[in-house]
Tab-separated table of C-alpha atoms and ligand atoms in Angstrom:
chain	number	residue	atom	x	y	z
A	1	MET	CA	-13.776	-30.108	39.189
A	2	ALA	CA	-13.527	-26.868	37.261
A	3	LYS	CA	-10.245	-26.204	35.795
A	4	ILE	CA	-8.824	-22.760	34.997
A	5	ASN	CA	-7.185	-21.700	31.767
A	6	ASP	CA	-3.749	-22.326	33.131
A	7	ASN	CA	-2.194	-20.303	30.337
A	8	PHE	CA	-2.906	-17.385	32.646
A	9	LEU	CA	-0.517	-18.761	35.224
A	10	LYS	CA	2.317	-18.622	32.689
A	11	LEU	CA	1.991	-14.876	32.306
A	12	PRO	CA	4.725	-12.832	34.001
A	13	GLY	CA	3.389	-9.948	36.106
A	14	SER	CA	3.026	-6.718	34.140
A	15	TYR	CA	5.217	-4.639	36.331
A	16	LEU	CA	6.133	-1.905	33.849
A	17	PHE	CA	3.661	0.900	34.596
A	18	SER	CA	3.127	-0.059	38.263
A	19	THR	CA	6.928	-0.015	38.780
A	20	ILE	CA	7.103	3.393	37.145
A	21	ALA	CA	4.227	4.691	39.300
A	22	LYS	CA	5.920	3.392	42.428
A	23	LYS	CA	9.241	4.979	41.560
A	24	VAL	CA	7.525	8.332	40.797
A	25	ALA	CA	5.577	8.179	44.079
A	26	GLU	CA	8.793	7.501	46.066
A	27	TYR	CA	10.563	10.386	44.345
A	28	THR	CA	7.667	12.818	44.971
A	29	GLU	CA	7.504	11.807	48.582
A	30	ALA	CA	11.189	12.422	49.074
A	31	ASN	CA	11.131	15.627	47.022
A	32	PRO	CA	7.754	17.298	47.678
A	33	ASP	CA	8.990	20.664	46.404
A	34	LYS	CA	10.232	19.317	43.038
A	35	GLU	CA	8.036	19.311	39.978
A	36	VAL	CA	7.595	16.049	38.070
A	37	ILE	CA	6.744	16.138	34.292
A	38	LYS	CA	5.219	12.996	32.825
A	39	MET	CA	6.585	12.148	29.356
A	40	GLY	CA	5.671	8.484	29.737
A	41	ILE	CA	1.916	8.848	29.268
A	42	GLY	CA	0.416	6.803	26.422
A	43	ASP	CA	-2.905	8.527	26.570
A	44	VAL	CA	-4.162	11.679	24.777
A	45	THR	CA	-4.756	14.756	26.823
A	46	ARG	CA	-6.470	17.242	24.511
A	47	PRO	CA	-10.296	17.368	25.005
A	48	LEU	CA	-12.785	16.020	22.506
A	49	VAL	CA	-13.354	18.519	19.684
A	50	PRO	CA	-16.556	20.695	19.359
A	51	ALA	CA	-17.896	18.820	16.346
A	52	VAL	CA	-17.724	15.531	18.226
A	53	ILE	CA	-19.328	16.975	21.385
A	54	GLU	CA	-22.101	18.548	19.343
A	55	ALA	CA	-22.917	15.223	17.613
A	56	MET	CA	-22.942	13.444	20.997
A	57	HIS	CA	-25.344	15.967	22.427
A	58	LYS	CA	-27.667	15.678	19.474
A	59	ALA	CA	-27.633	11.888	19.600
A	60	THR	CA	-28.251	11.943	23.346
A	61	ASP	CA	-31.333	14.083	22.870
A	62	GLU	CA	-32.556	11.690	20.167
A	63	MET	CA	-32.275	8.819	22.588
A	64	GLY	CA	-34.676	10.599	24.920
A	65	THR	CA	-37.509	10.676	22.356
A	66	SER	CA	-39.733	7.769	21.308
A	67	GLU	CA	-38.928	8.306	17.631
A	68	GLY	CA	-35.172	8.624	18.174
A	69	PHE	CA	-34.645	5.933	20.801
A	70	ARG	CA	-32.422	3.003	19.832
A	71	GLY	CA	-31.972	-0.278	21.625
A	72	TYR	CA	-29.532	-2.968	20.494
A	73	GLY	CA	-27.887	-1.770	17.342
A	74	PRO	CA	-26.306	-3.853	14.656
A	75	GLU	CA	-23.300	-5.760	16.192
A	76	GLN	CA	-21.162	-4.669	13.221
A	77	GLY	CA	-21.945	-0.946	13.660
A	78	TYR	CA	-24.486	1.366	12.150
A	79	ASP	CA	-24.442	1.849	8.431
A	80	PHE	CA	-23.934	5.610	8.724
A	81	LEU	CA	-20.582	5.021	10.427
A	82	ARG	CA	-19.457	2.090	8.273
A	83	ASN	CA	-20.287	4.107	5.181
A	84	ALA	CA	-18.344	7.210	6.487
A	85	ILE	CA	-15.343	5.009	7.252
A	86	VAL	CA	-15.367	3.427	3.774
A	87	GLU	CA	-15.774	6.864	2.137
A	88	HIS	CA	-13.160	8.842	4.057
A	89	ASP	CA	-10.556	6.349	5.202
A	90	TYR	CA	-10.526	4.176	2.110
A	91	LYS	CA	-12.312	5.404	-1.015
A	92	ALA	CA	-10.614	8.832	-0.576
A	93	ARG	CA	-7.257	6.982	-0.758
A	94	GLY	CA	-8.258	4.944	-3.777
A	95	ILE	CA	-8.883	1.795	-1.778
A	96	ASP	CA	-11.999	-0.264	-2.472
A	97	ILE	CA	-13.405	-1.568	0.825
A	98	ALA	CA	-17.064	-2.500	1.184
A	99	PRO	CA	-19.089	-1.426	4.260
A	100	ASP	CA	-19.686	-5.034	5.271
A	101	GLU	CA	-15.909	-5.530	5.510
A	102	VAL	CA	-15.860	-2.932	8.348
A	103	PHE	CA	-16.680	-4.001	11.919
A	104	VAL	CA	-17.131	-1.155	14.380
A	105	SER	CA	-15.995	-1.992	17.892
A	106	ASP	CA	-15.200	-0.622	21.342
A	107	GLY	CA	-11.464	-0.598	20.816
A	108	ALA	CA	-8.464	-1.717	18.740
A	109	LYS	CA	-7.042	-3.227	21.932
A	110	SER	CA	-10.054	-5.496	22.271
A	111	ASP	CA	-10.072	-6.431	18.563
A	112	CYS	CA	-6.342	-7.155	18.438
A	113	GLY	CA	-6.917	-9.537	21.367
A	114	ASN	CA	-10.255	-11.008	20.299
A	115	ILE	CA	-9.169	-11.740	16.709
A	116	GLY	CA	-7.344	-14.733	18.086
A	117	ASP	CA	-10.747	-16.427	18.517
A	118	ILE	CA	-10.998	-17.127	14.813
A	119	PHE	CA	-7.545	-18.719	14.540
A	120	SER	CA	-6.268	-22.137	15.478
A	121	LYS	CA	-4.305	-22.592	18.656
A	122	ASP	CA	-1.623	-24.267	16.533
A	123	ASN	CA	-0.650	-21.184	14.582
A	124	LYS	CA	2.833	-19.806	14.895
A	125	VAL	CA	2.743	-16.152	15.893
A	126	ALA	CA	5.394	-13.539	14.973
A	127	VAL	CA	5.723	-10.201	16.782
A	128	CYS	CA	8.037	-7.245	16.590
A	129	ASP	CA	10.428	-6.752	19.508
A	130	PRO	CA	9.943	-4.206	21.169
A	131	VAL	CA	6.187	-4.595	20.925
A	132	TYR	CA	2.769	-3.385	22.106
A	133	PRO	CA	2.224	-6.029	24.857
A	134	VAL	CA	-1.410	-6.791	23.885
A	135	TYR	CA	-0.394	-8.990	20.887
A	136	VAL	CA	1.892	-11.083	23.055
A	137	ASP	CA	-0.210	-11.519	26.181
A	138	THR	CA	-3.449	-12.338	24.347
A	139	ASN	CA	-1.648	-15.067	22.424
A	140	ALA	CA	-0.103	-16.341	25.625
A	141	MET	CA	-3.623	-16.508	27.176
A	142	ALA	CA	-4.799	-18.491	24.132
A	143	GLY	CA	-1.944	-21.001	24.508
A	144	ARG	CA	-0.074	-19.945	21.331
A	145	ALA	CA	3.000	-18.427	23.007
A	146	GLY	CA	4.450	-21.508	24.724
A	147	LYS	CA	6.321	-21.067	27.963
A	148	TYR	CA	7.804	-17.814	29.355
A	149	ILE	CA	11.512	-18.339	29.870
A	150	ALA	CA	13.719	-15.532	31.351
A	151	ASP	CA	12.544	-12.670	29.109
A	152	HIS	CA	10.689	-14.286	26.244
A	153	TRP	CA	8.038	-16.827	25.165
A	154	ASP	CA	9.544	-19.913	23.636
A	155	ASN	CA	6.893	-20.489	20.948
A	156	LEU	CA	6.700	-16.931	19.611
A	157	VAL	CA	8.808	-15.705	16.732
A	158	TYR	CA	10.430	-12.463	17.831
A	159	MET	CA	11.481	-10.002	15.096
A	160	PRO	CA	14.034	-7.639	16.590
A	161	CYS	CA	13.667	-4.016	15.671
A	162	LEU	CA	16.931	-2.276	16.273
A	163	ALA	CA	18.833	0.790	15.161
A	164	GLU	CA	20.818	-1.499	12.837
A	165	ASN	CA	17.741	-2.418	10.801
A	166	GLY	CA	16.008	0.980	11.148
A	167	PHE	CA	13.625	-0.604	13.631
A	168	MET	CA	12.030	-2.554	10.776
A	169	PRO	CA	11.212	-6.186	11.409
A	170	GLN	CA	13.040	-8.585	9.042
A	171	ILE	CA	11.194	-11.430	7.323
A	172	PRO	CA	11.622	-14.368	9.759
A	173	ASP	CA	13.636	-17.439	8.828
A	174	GLU	CA	11.007	-19.638	10.564
A	175	LYS	CA	7.591	-19.967	9.082
A	176	ALA	CA	5.009	-17.800	10.811
A	177	ASP	CA	1.236	-18.080	10.344
A	178	MET	CA	0.072	-14.909	12.147
A	179	ILE	CA	2.201	-11.766	11.892
A	180	TYR	CA	1.451	-8.691	13.934
A	181	LEU	CA	2.698	-5.441	12.366
A	182	CYS	CA	2.025	-2.018	13.842
A	183	PHE	CA	2.910	1.140	11.858
A	184	PRO	CA	3.407	3.898	12.762
A	185	ASN	CA	4.845	1.917	15.632
A	186	ASN	CA	4.244	1.971	19.353
A	187	PRO	CA	6.740	2.148	21.093
A	188	THR	CA	9.466	3.094	18.517
A	189	GLY	CA	7.485	5.769	16.641
A	190	VAL	CA	8.992	4.492	13.363
A	191	ALA	CA	6.724	4.105	10.245
A	192	ALA	CA	7.047	1.694	7.359
A	193	THR	CA	7.009	2.823	3.728
A	194	ARG	CA	5.090	1.102	0.924
A	195	GLU	CA	8.345	-0.466	-0.273
A	196	GLN	CA	9.067	-1.825	3.210
A	197	LEU	CA	5.625	-3.407	3.462
A	198	LYS	CA	5.471	-5.087	0.075
A	199	PRO	CA	7.807	-8.041	1.025
A	200	TRP	CA	5.423	-8.839	3.937
A	201	ILE	CA	2.433	-9.180	1.572
A	202	GLU	CA	4.581	-11.472	-0.632
A	203	TYR	CA	5.680	-13.505	2.391
A	204	ALA	CA	2.132	-13.903	3.621
A	205	LYS	CA	0.909	-14.997	0.193
A	206	LYS	CA	3.711	-17.563	-0.184
A	207	ASN	CA	3.236	-19.022	3.301
A	208	ASN	CA	-0.556	-18.696	3.564
A	209	ALA	CA	-0.006	-16.459	6.555
A	210	VAL	CA	-2.225	-13.616	7.857
A	211	ILE	CA	-0.931	-10.152	8.631
A	212	LEU	CA	-2.631	-8.413	11.586
A	213	TYR	CA	-1.957	-4.768	10.790
A	214	ASP	CA	-2.435	-2.206	13.587
A	215	SER	CA	-2.652	1.302	12.271
A	216	ALA	CA	-3.964	3.020	15.367
A	217	TYR	CA	-1.512	5.900	14.738
A	218	GLU	CA	-2.362	6.368	11.020
A	219	ALA	CA	-3.520	9.979	11.619
A	220	PHE	CA	-0.008	11.029	12.677
A	221	ILE	CA	1.564	10.104	9.328
A	222	SER	CA	3.150	13.098	7.682
A	223	ASP	CA	5.475	11.417	5.234
A	224	PRO	CA	3.996	10.798	1.704
A	225	ASP	CA	5.859	7.459	1.307
A	226	VAL	CA	4.155	6.000	4.359
A	227	PRO	CA	0.848	4.299	3.561
A	228	HIS	CA	-2.132	5.051	5.811
A	229	SER	CA	-3.601	1.598	5.230
A	230	ILE	CA	-2.021	-1.791	4.531
A	231	TYR	CA	-4.533	-2.099	1.705
A	232	GLU	CA	-2.628	0.581	-0.207
A	233	ILE	CA	-0.238	-2.309	-0.968
A	234	GLU	CA	-1.325	-4.514	-3.911
A	235	GLY	CA	-2.599	-7.906	-2.821
A	236	ALA	CA	-3.025	-6.944	0.833
A	237	LYS	CA	-6.718	-7.652	0.818
A	238	GLU	CA	-5.949	-11.338	0.355
A	239	VAL	CA	-3.723	-11.544	3.374
A	240	ALA	CA	-4.332	-8.729	5.939
A	241	ILE	CA	-6.701	-7.672	8.638
A	242	GLU	CA	-6.473	-4.014	9.576
A	243	PHE	CA	-7.184	-2.431	13.013
A	244	ARG	CA	-7.988	1.221	13.332
A	245	SER	CA	-9.165	3.335	16.255
A	246	PHE	CA	-10.606	6.735	17.002
A	247	SER	CA	-8.603	6.739	20.247
A	248	LYS	CA	-5.425	8.474	19.158
A	249	THR	CA	-6.955	9.976	15.971
A	250	ALA	CA	-9.759	11.879	17.765
A	251	GLY	CA	-9.125	11.608	21.521
A	252	PHE	CA	-11.598	8.665	21.992
A	253	THR	CA	-9.431	6.789	24.536
A	254	GLY	CA	-12.138	7.277	27.190
A	255	THR	CA	-15.016	7.416	24.721
A	256	ARG	CA	-14.297	4.024	23.028
A	257	CYS	CA	-14.744	3.483	19.297
A	258	ALA	CA	-12.595	1.626	16.793
A	259	TYR	CA	-12.983	-0.627	13.795
A	260	THR	CA	-11.522	-3.714	12.139
A	261	VAL	CA	-11.442	-4.437	8.434
A	262	VAL	CA	-11.706	-8.054	7.287
A	263	PRO	CA	-11.863	-8.161	3.457
A	264	HIS	CA	-13.861	-10.849	1.704
A	265	GLU	CA	-10.817	-11.777	-0.312
A	266	LEU	CA	-9.064	-12.961	2.832
A	267	LYS	CA	-9.626	-16.722	2.910
A	268	ILE	CA	-7.962	-19.725	4.547
A	269	ASP	CA	-8.649	-23.080	2.833
A	270	GLY	CA	-11.581	-21.383	1.037
A	271	THR	CA	-13.151	-20.053	4.271
A	272	GLU	CA	-13.710	-16.258	4.427
A	273	LEU	CA	-12.383	-14.847	7.679
A	274	ASN	CA	-14.950	-12.062	7.263
A	275	GLY	CA	-17.742	-14.580	8.014
A	276	LEU	CA	-15.872	-16.009	11.022
A	277	TRP	CA	-15.271	-12.582	12.495
A	278	ASN	CA	-18.881	-11.608	11.926
A	279	ARG	CA	-19.993	-14.781	13.663
A	280	ARG	CA	-17.638	-14.095	16.579
A	281	GLN	CA	-18.831	-10.489	16.975
A	282	CYS	CA	-22.567	-11.376	16.722
A	283	THR	CA	-22.076	-13.965	19.488
A	284	LYS	CA	-19.853	-12.110	21.896
A	285	PHE	CA	-20.388	-8.405	21.211
A	286	ASN	CA	-23.502	-6.184	21.213
A	287	GLY	CA	-22.229	-3.125	19.455
A	288	VAL	CA	-20.938	0.355	20.242
A	289	PRO	CA	-23.452	2.844	21.738
A	290	TYR	CA	-25.437	4.847	19.205
A	291	VAL	CA	-24.317	8.172	20.766
A	292	ILE	CA	-20.692	7.201	20.464
A	293	GLN	CA	-21.024	6.057	16.836
A	294	ARG	CA	-22.594	9.420	16.000
A	295	ALA	CA	-19.677	11.084	17.753
A	296	ALA	CA	-17.247	9.055	15.620
A	297	GLU	CA	-19.139	9.928	12.462
A	298	ALA	CA	-18.650	13.651	13.265
A	299	VAL	CA	-14.874	13.115	13.027
A	300	TYR	CA	-15.357	12.863	9.223
A	301	THR	CA	-17.295	16.132	8.817
A	302	ASP	CA	-15.303	19.140	7.507
A	303	GLU	CA	-15.299	20.797	10.982
A	304	GLY	CA	-14.562	17.575	12.765
A	305	HIS	CA	-11.710	16.789	10.433
A	306	LYS	CA	-10.193	20.320	10.756
A	307	GLU	CA	-10.529	20.249	14.572
A	308	ILE	CA	-8.915	16.838	15.129
A	309	ARG	CA	-6.116	17.866	12.708
A	310	GLU	CA	-5.287	20.765	15.062
A	311	ASN	CA	-4.941	18.399	17.981
A	312	ILE	CA	-2.738	15.988	16.017
A	313	ASP	CA	-0.561	18.862	14.838
A	314	TYR	CA	-0.300	20.008	18.463
A	315	TYR	CA	1.056	16.584	19.481
A	316	LEU	CA	3.306	16.405	16.413
A	317	LYS	CA	4.827	19.805	17.335
A	318	ASN	CA	5.588	18.479	20.832
A	319	ALA	CA	7.184	15.486	19.161
A	320	SER	CA	9.482	17.624	17.034
A	321	ILE	CA	10.456	19.698	20.101
A	322	ILE	CA	11.405	16.421	21.907
A	323	ARG	CA	13.333	15.166	18.907
A	324	GLU	CA	15.301	18.400	18.607
A	325	ALA	CA	16.055	18.748	22.263
A	326	LEU	CA	17.254	15.201	22.785
A	327	THR	CA	19.354	15.340	19.638
A	328	GLU	CA	20.932	18.570	20.942
A	329	ALA	CA	21.548	16.781	24.229
A	330	GLY	CA	23.611	14.287	22.252
A	331	LEU	CA	21.149	11.340	22.243
A	332	GLU	CA	20.348	9.110	19.271
A	333	VAL	CA	16.718	9.724	18.550
A	334	TYR	CA	14.167	7.840	16.452
A	335	GLY	CA	10.449	8.228	15.615
A	336	GLY	CA	8.396	11.325	16.386
A	337	VAL	CA	7.857	12.288	12.744
A	338	ASN	CA	4.905	10.061	11.839
A	339	ALA	CA	4.020	9.152	15.399
A	340	PRO	CA	3.535	10.728	18.876
A	341	TYR	CA	6.375	8.507	20.222
A	342	ILE	CA	10.039	9.216	20.445
A	343	TRP	CA	12.455	6.327	20.975
A	344	ALA	CA	15.824	7.355	22.308
A	345	LYS	CA	19.029	5.424	22.801
A	346	THR	CA	20.414	5.707	26.333
A	347	PRO	CA	23.882	7.346	26.519
A	348	ASP	CA	27.031	5.240	27.076
A	349	GLY	CA	25.235	1.999	26.896
A	350	MET	CA	23.205	2.649	30.031
A	351	LYS	CA	20.411	0.219	30.928
A	352	SER	CA	16.831	1.446	30.235
A	353	TRP	CA	15.910	1.495	33.900
A	354	ASP	CA	19.104	3.256	34.990
A	355	PHE	CA	18.520	6.042	32.474
A	356	PHE	CA	14.886	6.199	33.575
A	357	ASP	CA	16.092	6.671	37.200
A	358	LYS	CA	18.615	9.338	36.176
A	359	LEU	CA	16.009	11.369	34.239
A	360	LEU	CA	13.568	11.122	37.090
A	361	LYS	CA	15.978	11.940	39.916
A	362	GLU	CA	18.042	14.572	38.197
A	363	ALA	CA	15.561	16.191	35.800
A	364	GLY	CA	12.201	15.284	37.330
A	365	VAL	CA	11.037	13.809	33.995
A	366	VAL	CA	9.156	10.538	33.781
A	367	THR	CA	9.812	8.352	30.714
A	368	THR	CA	9.163	4.685	29.881
A	369	PRO	CA	12.091	2.250	29.944
A	370	GLY	CA	12.308	0.420	26.579
A	371	ALA	CA	13.087	-2.936	28.222
A	372	GLY	CA	9.440	-2.937	29.381
A	373	PHE	CA	8.400	-3.513	25.725
A	374	GLY	CA	10.537	-6.590	25.064
A	375	PRO	CA	14.119	-7.773	25.205
A	376	SER	CA	15.234	-5.657	22.249
A	377	GLY	CA	13.939	-2.543	23.940
A	378	GLU	CA	16.831	-2.687	26.384
A	379	GLY	CA	19.088	0.362	26.016
A	380	TYR	CA	16.258	2.684	24.934
A	381	ILE	CA	13.553	4.847	26.515
A	382	ARG	CA	10.229	5.999	25.100
A	383	LEU	CA	8.922	9.544	25.469
A	384	THR	CA	5.426	10.602	24.390
A	385	ALA	CA	4.186	13.856	22.815
A	386	PHE	CA	0.926	13.786	24.717
A	387	ASN	CA	1.796	16.348	27.385
A	388	THR	CA	1.126	20.064	27.025
A	389	LEU	CA	3.421	22.221	24.908
A	390	GLU	CA	4.501	24.132	28.072
A	391	ASN	CA	5.451	21.004	29.923
A	392	THR	CA	7.138	19.472	26.946
A	393	ILE	CA	9.357	22.535	26.541
A	394	LYS	CA	10.067	22.595	30.306
A	395	ALA	CA	10.926	18.893	30.407
A	396	MET	CA	13.321	19.195	27.488
A	397	GLU	CA	15.106	22.106	29.103
A	398	LYS	CA	15.580	20.053	32.289
A	399	ILE	CA	16.902	17.050	30.329
A	400	LYS	CA	19.318	19.262	28.318
A	401	ALA	CA	20.614	20.777	31.552
A	402	ILE	CA	21.651	17.449	33.015
A	403	LEU	CA	23.042	15.692	29.923
B	501	PLP	C1	-3.502	3.018	21.737
B	501	PLP	C2	-3.275	1.861	20.884
B	501	PLP	C3	-4.396	1.245	20.290
B	501	PLP	C4	-5.737	1.759	20.455
B	501	PLP	O1	-6.484	1.016	21.341
B	501	PLP	P1	-8.020	1.359	21.674
B	501	PLP	O2	-8.453	0.161	22.385
B	501	PLP	O3	-8.733	1.554	20.374
B	501	PLP	O4	-8.031	2.593	22.554
B	501	PLP	C5	-4.125	0.155	19.433
B	501	PLP	N1	-2.891	-0.224	19.155
B	501	PLP	C6	-1.808	0.342	19.689
B	501	PLP	C7	-0.464	-0.101	19.345
B	501	PLP	C8	-1.976	1.442	20.554
B	501	PLP	O5	-0.931	2.054	21.142
């Protein structure tokens, strides 16, 4: 008899975004004349930039010729893209990464989940709380999270990120083997400085732990003290894997291209994780489409860089408008400086969902309740900067009017 992976049965339903959609639908039905502005969206909205579109067209035409046609590409990505990544994202910042340490993929979400393949089921996993749910759920599926009791997994180490600690995870008392860090952070929008990251590298070295560093929002960093890569910290190449994506950087959420860096120095008991990840990818993945990799390469041209910068600045301007408006409205506001996310404390100790309901019913603004990102998210809401400037301004006026 076939048996299922019964770890899947332990997963609680992911009701967050479906519950939000249901509440919004109910409100719209009851108030057909009222406008609803969505500040909960975790997806980019600006179109792909001209340099990217041009590269895609050119590569598409190539594919229609016998000289230019490509079938299966290298599982790890084409050299032209791996070289561009090394040159612009690392060498330009004084970081020495070799092209064969870069693995191009179809998404940082897939990579963050798939990376678990190369680790033992017995590893202890530490996550921030609140957290991007992918790290938690993929480890639960692999059997590393234990049992789900009330609002948490009993075999995960939760690192609470609260106003009291500046939303920075504290080094855990228990020993952790795999530590997920994400900066600039989703959902809090808070970024870690070099000084704040150093102790993690030391901890990982001392405990033979591996840091899984998600820097999907690296392009939004505006503060010079905030590193764009974990490898800016000395010794990080011996202990960290880094995930990057073109999704938020260049609007590739629907286009799909990302990459993961696994340095040769990173070894467990003498085994290079680079070799394991390479083996995993070659077996289970057949590469990102040629056309898409050419599109990603165009992000690094002068025009491409300038054009994506304008989009990021557009979102960051929205973020500063949200920060200012909510502060004026008397809320405690975090994030939104190095990230497209704003994390706001609910007034008078209101529950996340109650404040969500109030903003929807009284202001017609959709947010995301913090409790949906983990137990320590209770008492907060998340707003995103991904709407239009016009809608962002309008939404903030409506919120200010009711608070
Ligand atoms: C959006 C996001 C990603 C990017 O995922 P892709 O699969 O590359 O689109 C990764 N990590 C976090 C925390 C994100 O919010």
